Short mmCIF file of C-alpha atoms in Angstrom, two decimals:
data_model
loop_
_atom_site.label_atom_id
_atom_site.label_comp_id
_atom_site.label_asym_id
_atom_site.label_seq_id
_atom_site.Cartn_x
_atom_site.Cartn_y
_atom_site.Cartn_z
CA UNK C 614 62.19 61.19 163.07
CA UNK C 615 59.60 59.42 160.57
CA UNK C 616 60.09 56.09 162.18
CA UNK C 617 59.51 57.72 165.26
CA UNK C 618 56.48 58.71 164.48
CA UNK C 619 55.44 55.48 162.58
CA UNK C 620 56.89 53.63 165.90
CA UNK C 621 54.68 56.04 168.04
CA UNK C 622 52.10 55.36 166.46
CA UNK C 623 51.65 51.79 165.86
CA UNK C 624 51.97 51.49 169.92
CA UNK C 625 49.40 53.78 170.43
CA UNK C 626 47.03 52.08 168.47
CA UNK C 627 48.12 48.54 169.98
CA UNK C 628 47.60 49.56 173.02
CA UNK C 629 44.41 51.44 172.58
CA UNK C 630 41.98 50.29 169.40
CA UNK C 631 40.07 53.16 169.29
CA UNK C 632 43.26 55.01 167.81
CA UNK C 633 42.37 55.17 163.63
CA UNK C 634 44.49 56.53 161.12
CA UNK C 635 43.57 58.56 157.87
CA UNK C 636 45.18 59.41 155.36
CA UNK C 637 44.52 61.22 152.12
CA UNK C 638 46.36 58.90 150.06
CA UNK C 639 49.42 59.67 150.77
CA UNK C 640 52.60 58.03 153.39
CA UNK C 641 52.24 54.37 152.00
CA UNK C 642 55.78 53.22 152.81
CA UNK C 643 55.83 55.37 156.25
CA UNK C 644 52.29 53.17 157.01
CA UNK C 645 53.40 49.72 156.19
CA UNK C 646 54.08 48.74 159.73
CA UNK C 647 50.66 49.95 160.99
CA UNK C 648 48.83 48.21 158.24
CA UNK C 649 50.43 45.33 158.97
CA UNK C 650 50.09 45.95 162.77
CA UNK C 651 46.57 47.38 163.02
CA UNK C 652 45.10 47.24 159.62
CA UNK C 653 41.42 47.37 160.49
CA UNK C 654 42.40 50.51 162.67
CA UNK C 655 43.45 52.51 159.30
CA UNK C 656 41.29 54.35 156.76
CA UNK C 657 42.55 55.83 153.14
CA UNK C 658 40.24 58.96 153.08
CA UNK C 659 41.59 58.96 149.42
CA UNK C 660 41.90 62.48 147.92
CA UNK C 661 39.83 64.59 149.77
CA UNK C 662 41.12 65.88 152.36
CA UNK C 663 38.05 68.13 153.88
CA UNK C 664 35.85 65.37 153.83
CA UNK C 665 38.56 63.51 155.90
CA UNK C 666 38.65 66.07 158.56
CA UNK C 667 34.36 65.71 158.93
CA UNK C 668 35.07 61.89 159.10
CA UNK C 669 37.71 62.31 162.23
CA UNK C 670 35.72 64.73 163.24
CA UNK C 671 32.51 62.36 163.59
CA UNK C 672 34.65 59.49 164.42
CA UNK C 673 35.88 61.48 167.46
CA UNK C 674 32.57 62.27 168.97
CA UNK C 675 32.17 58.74 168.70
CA UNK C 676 34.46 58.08 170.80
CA UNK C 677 37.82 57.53 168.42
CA UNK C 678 40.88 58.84 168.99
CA UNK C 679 41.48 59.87 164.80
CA UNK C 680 44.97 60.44 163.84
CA UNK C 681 44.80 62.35 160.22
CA UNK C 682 47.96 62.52 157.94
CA UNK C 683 48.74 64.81 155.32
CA UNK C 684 51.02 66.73 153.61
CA UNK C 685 51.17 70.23 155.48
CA UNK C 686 50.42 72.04 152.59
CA UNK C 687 46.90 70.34 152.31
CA UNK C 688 46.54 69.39 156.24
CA UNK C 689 45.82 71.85 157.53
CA UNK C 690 46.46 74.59 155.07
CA UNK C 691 43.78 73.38 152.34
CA UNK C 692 40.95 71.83 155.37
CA UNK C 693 41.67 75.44 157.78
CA UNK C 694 38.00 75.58 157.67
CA UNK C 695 37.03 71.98 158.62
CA UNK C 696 39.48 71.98 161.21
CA UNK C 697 38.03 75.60 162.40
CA UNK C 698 34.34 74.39 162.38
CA UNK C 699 34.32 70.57 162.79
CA UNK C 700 37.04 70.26 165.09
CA UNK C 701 38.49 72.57 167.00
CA UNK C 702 34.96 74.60 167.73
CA UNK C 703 33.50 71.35 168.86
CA UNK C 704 36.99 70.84 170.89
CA UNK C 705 37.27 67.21 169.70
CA UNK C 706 41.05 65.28 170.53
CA UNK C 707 41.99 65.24 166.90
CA UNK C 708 45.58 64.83 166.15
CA UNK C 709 46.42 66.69 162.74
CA UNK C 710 49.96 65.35 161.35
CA UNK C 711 51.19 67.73 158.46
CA UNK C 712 54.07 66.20 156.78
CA UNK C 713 56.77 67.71 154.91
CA UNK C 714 56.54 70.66 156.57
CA UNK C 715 58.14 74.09 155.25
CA UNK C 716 60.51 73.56 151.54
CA UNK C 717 61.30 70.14 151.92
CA UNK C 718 58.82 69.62 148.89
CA UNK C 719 60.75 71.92 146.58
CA UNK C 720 60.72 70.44 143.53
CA UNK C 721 56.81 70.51 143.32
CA UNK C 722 56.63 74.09 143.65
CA UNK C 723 54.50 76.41 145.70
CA UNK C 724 51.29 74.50 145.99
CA UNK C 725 53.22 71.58 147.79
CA UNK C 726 55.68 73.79 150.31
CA UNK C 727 54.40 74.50 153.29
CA UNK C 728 55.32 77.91 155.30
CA UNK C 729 51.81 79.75 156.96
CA UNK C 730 50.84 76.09 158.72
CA UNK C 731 52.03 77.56 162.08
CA UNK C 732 50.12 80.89 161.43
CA UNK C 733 47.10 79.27 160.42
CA UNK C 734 47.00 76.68 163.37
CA UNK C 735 48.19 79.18 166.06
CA UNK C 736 45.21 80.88 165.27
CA UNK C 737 42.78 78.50 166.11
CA UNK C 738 40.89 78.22 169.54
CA UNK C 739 41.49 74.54 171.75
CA UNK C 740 44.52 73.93 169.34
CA UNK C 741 47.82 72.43 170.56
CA UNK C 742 50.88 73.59 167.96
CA UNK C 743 53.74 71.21 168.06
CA UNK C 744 57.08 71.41 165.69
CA UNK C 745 59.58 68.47 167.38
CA UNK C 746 63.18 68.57 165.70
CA UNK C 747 64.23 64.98 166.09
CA UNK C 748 62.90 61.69 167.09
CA UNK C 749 63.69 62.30 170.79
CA UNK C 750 61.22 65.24 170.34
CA UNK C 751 58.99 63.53 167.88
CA UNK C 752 58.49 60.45 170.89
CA UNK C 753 57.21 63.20 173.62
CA UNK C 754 55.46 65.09 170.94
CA UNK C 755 53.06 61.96 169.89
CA UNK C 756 52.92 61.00 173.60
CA UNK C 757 51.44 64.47 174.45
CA UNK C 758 49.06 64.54 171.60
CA UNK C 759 47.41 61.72 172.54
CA UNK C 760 47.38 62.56 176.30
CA UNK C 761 45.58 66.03 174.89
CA UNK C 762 41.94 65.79 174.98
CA UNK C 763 41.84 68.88 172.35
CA UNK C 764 42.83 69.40 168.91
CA UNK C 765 46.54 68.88 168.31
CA UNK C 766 48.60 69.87 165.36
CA UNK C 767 51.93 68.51 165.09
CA UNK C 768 54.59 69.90 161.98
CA UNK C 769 56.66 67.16 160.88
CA UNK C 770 59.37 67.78 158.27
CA UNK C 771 60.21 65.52 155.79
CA UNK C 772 64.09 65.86 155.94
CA UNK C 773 65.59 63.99 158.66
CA UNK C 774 68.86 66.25 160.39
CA UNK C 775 69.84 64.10 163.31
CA UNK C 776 69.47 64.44 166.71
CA UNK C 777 70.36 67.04 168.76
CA UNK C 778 69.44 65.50 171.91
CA UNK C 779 71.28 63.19 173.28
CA UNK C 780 68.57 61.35 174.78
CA UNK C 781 64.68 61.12 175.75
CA UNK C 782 63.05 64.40 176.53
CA UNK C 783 59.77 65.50 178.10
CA UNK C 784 57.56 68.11 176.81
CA UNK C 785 55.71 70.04 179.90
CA UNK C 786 54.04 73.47 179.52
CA UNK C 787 55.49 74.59 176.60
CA UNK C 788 58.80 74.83 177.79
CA UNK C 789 61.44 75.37 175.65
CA UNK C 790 64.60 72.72 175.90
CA UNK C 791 67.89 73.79 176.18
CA UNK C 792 70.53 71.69 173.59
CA UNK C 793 73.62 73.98 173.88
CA UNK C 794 75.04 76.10 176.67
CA UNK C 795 76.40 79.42 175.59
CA UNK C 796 77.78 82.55 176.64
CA UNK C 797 75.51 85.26 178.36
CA UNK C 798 74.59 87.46 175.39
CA UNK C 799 72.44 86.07 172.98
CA UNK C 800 70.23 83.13 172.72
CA UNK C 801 68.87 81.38 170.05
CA UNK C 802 65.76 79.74 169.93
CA UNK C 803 64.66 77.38 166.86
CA UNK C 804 61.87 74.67 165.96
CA UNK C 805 62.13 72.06 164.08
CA UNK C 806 64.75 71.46 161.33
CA UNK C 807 66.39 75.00 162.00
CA UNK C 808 67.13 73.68 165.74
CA UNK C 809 70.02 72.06 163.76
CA UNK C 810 71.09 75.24 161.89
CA UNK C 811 70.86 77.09 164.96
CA UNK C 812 73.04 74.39 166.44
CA UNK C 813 75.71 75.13 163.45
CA UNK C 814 75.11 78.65 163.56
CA UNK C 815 76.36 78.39 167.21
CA UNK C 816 79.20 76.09 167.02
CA UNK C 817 81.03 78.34 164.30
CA UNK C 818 81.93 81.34 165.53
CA UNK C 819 78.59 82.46 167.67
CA UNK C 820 79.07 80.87 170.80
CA UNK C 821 75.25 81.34 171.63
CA UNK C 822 73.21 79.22 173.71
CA UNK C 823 70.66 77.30 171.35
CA UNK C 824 66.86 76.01 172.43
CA UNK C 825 64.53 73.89 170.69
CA UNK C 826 60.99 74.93 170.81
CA UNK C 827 59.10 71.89 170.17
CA UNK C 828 55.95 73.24 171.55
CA UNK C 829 54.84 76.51 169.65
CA UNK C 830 51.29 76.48 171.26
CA UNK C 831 51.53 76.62 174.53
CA UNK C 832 54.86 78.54 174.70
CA UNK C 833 55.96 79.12 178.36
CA UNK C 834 55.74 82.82 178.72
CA UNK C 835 57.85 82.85 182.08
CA UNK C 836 60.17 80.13 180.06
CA UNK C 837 60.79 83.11 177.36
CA UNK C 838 61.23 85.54 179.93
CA UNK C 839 63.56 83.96 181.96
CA UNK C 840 65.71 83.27 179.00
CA UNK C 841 65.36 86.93 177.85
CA UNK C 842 66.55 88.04 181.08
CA UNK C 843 70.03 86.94 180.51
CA UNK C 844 70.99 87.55 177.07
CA UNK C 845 71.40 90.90 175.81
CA UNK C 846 69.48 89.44 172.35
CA UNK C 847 67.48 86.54 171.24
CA UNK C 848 67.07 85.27 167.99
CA UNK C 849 64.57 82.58 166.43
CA UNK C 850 64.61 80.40 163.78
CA UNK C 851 61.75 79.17 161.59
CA UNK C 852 61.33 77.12 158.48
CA UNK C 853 58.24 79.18 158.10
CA UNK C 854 56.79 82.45 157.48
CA UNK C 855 58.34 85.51 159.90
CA UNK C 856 54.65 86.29 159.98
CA UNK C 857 52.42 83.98 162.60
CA UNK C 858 55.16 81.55 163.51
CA UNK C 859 57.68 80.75 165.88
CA UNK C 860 59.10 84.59 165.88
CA UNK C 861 55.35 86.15 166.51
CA UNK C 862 55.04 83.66 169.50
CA UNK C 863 58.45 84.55 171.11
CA UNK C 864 57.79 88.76 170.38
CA UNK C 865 54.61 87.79 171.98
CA UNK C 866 56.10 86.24 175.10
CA UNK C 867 59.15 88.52 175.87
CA UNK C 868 56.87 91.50 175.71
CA UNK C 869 55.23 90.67 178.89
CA UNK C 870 58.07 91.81 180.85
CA UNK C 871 61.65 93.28 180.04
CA UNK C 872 61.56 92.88 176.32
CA UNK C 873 64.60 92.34 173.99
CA UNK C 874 66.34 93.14 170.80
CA UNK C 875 64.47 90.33 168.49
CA UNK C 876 65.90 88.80 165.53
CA UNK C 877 63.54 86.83 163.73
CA UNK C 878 64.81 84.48 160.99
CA UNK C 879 62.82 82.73 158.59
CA UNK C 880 60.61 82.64 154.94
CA UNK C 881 60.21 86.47 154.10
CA UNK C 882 56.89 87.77 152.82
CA UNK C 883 57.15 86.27 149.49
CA UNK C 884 56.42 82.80 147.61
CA UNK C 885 59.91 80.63 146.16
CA UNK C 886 61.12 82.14 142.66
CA UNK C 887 62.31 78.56 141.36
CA UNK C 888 62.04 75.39 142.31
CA UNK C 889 65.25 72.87 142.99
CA UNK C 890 66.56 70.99 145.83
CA UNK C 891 65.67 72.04 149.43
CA UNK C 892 68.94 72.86 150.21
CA UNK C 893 68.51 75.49 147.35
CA UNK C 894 65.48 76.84 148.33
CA UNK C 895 67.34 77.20 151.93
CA UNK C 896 69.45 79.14 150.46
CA UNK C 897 67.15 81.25 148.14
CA UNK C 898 64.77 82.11 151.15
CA UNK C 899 68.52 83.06 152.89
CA UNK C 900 67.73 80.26 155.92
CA UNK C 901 70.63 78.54 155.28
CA UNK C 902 73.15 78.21 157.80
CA UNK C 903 75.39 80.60 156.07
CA UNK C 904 72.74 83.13 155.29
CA UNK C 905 71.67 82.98 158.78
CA UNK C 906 74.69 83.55 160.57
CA UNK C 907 74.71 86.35 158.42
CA UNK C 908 71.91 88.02 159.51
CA UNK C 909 73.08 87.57 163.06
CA UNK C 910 76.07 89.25 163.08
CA UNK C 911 74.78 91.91 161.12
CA UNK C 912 71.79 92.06 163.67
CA UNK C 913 73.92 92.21 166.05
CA UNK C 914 76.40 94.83 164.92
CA UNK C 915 73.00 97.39 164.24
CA UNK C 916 71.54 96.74 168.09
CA UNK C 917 75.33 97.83 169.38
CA UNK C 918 75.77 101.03 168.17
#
């Protein structure tokens, strides 16, 4: 899904060299082929990220497209305000890339893992909110944001889980994209890497119908609705707060018409106790596969009596 992104991006900016990227010192490796491709078309903000999101912001009302890169827990979570005032209130086309989205940074502790991002952005007036799960996703994603003449924020995660499309896909008012047919009466409906737990969840036992929600903000209301009107449940799946994310947006959605039994799994009110490997913290925050089908059936079994 990186290369995907790097890929993206390096056409953009051949094709159009008023495309700049910042950074704030960080994604070397993942930048080689656009310094090598467009290297007076990229700018090392160094550390200082607010000042980085004034920069795009003036570069933008000078007519740049600014791409800005950071790791999510700093963009957007430590420039909310820049973004707020600079940006989005001046409704500038600003694409915001926060990287290692979620716990995929778990050995650096809390200050580096990133799970409000999707609250905080959602928030935000003129702001696009986009989580793609693989580099199918990732492709329509960048395409969008820079077809967007507002603010865009899109969530990568570091951690690479495959594809779970089978080919290219289109994003188009915040339509949700079905990966896995299912039986009638439950659906589940993930973003980003949990699209592939939800996948696992569902091949093992659930036999649910599984959507990816690449686009968090817009989210098709009628898309929700239509979905709730054939399942008897629906659950989400975030590697993110329950609070603000994809699970708020869905409860949001549904309740315009018949609503349903919601299920909403992700990070719990609460920071991580330890640090270790992200497939530890997956499992400490109980957003594991496992865990998760867990909480399904049991969510399940409670809405039948």
């Amino acid at each position: 899904m990186r290369n995907a992104f790097s890929d993206a991006l390096v056409n953009a900016a051949k094709a159009d060299p008023r495309v700049l990227l910042l950074t704030g010192d960080h994604g070397y490796a993942l930048f080689d082929p656009f310094r090598k491709a467009c290297p007076d078309q990229y700018i090392n903000c160094g550390v200082a990220e607010q000042n980085m999101v004034g920069v795009a912001a003036g570069l933008a009302k000078a007519g740049f497209r600014p791409v800005v890169y950071g790791l999510a827990a700093f963009v957007p979570v430590r420039v909310l305000e820049q973004i707020k005032i600079d940006v989005c209130y001046e409704n500038l086309p600003v694409i915001l890339i926060g990287d290692g989205a979620g716990l995929v940074y778990s050995h650096l502790g809390t200050s580096h893992q990133s799970t409000e991002d999707i609250a905080c952005t959602r928030a935000l007036p003129e702001m696009m909110v986009l989580s793609p799960a693989d580099r199918f996703e990732m492709s329509a994603a960048m395409q969008l944001a820079f077809s967007s003449a507002s603010p865009v924020y899109l969530r990568m995660g570091k951690s690479d889980r495959g594809d779970v499309h089978a080919g290219p896909v289109r994003l188009e008012g915040g339509d949700p994209l079905q990966v896995r047919q299912g039986n009638k009466r439950l659906a589940l409906l993930a973003t980003g890497s949990m699209v592939r737990t939800a996948l696992d969840v569902a091949n093992h036992g659930l036999d649910a119908e599984v959507w990816s929600v690449p686009s968090i903000k817009p989210l098709s209301s009628s898309a929700i609705s239509e979905i709730a009107s054939r399942v008897d449940c629906l659950i989400t799946l975030e590697e993110h707060s329950v609070m603000g994310g994809l699970g708020s947006a869905v409860a949001e959605a549904s309740s315009l018409t018949r609503p349903r039994p919601l299920c909403r799994i992700g990070i719990e009110d609460r920071f991580s106790a330890k640090c270790g490997t992200w497939d530890y913290l997956l499992t400490e925050h109980r957003v594991d596969a496992s865990s998760a089908k867990d909480k399904i059936e049991r969510f399940m079994r409670d809405t039948s009596r």
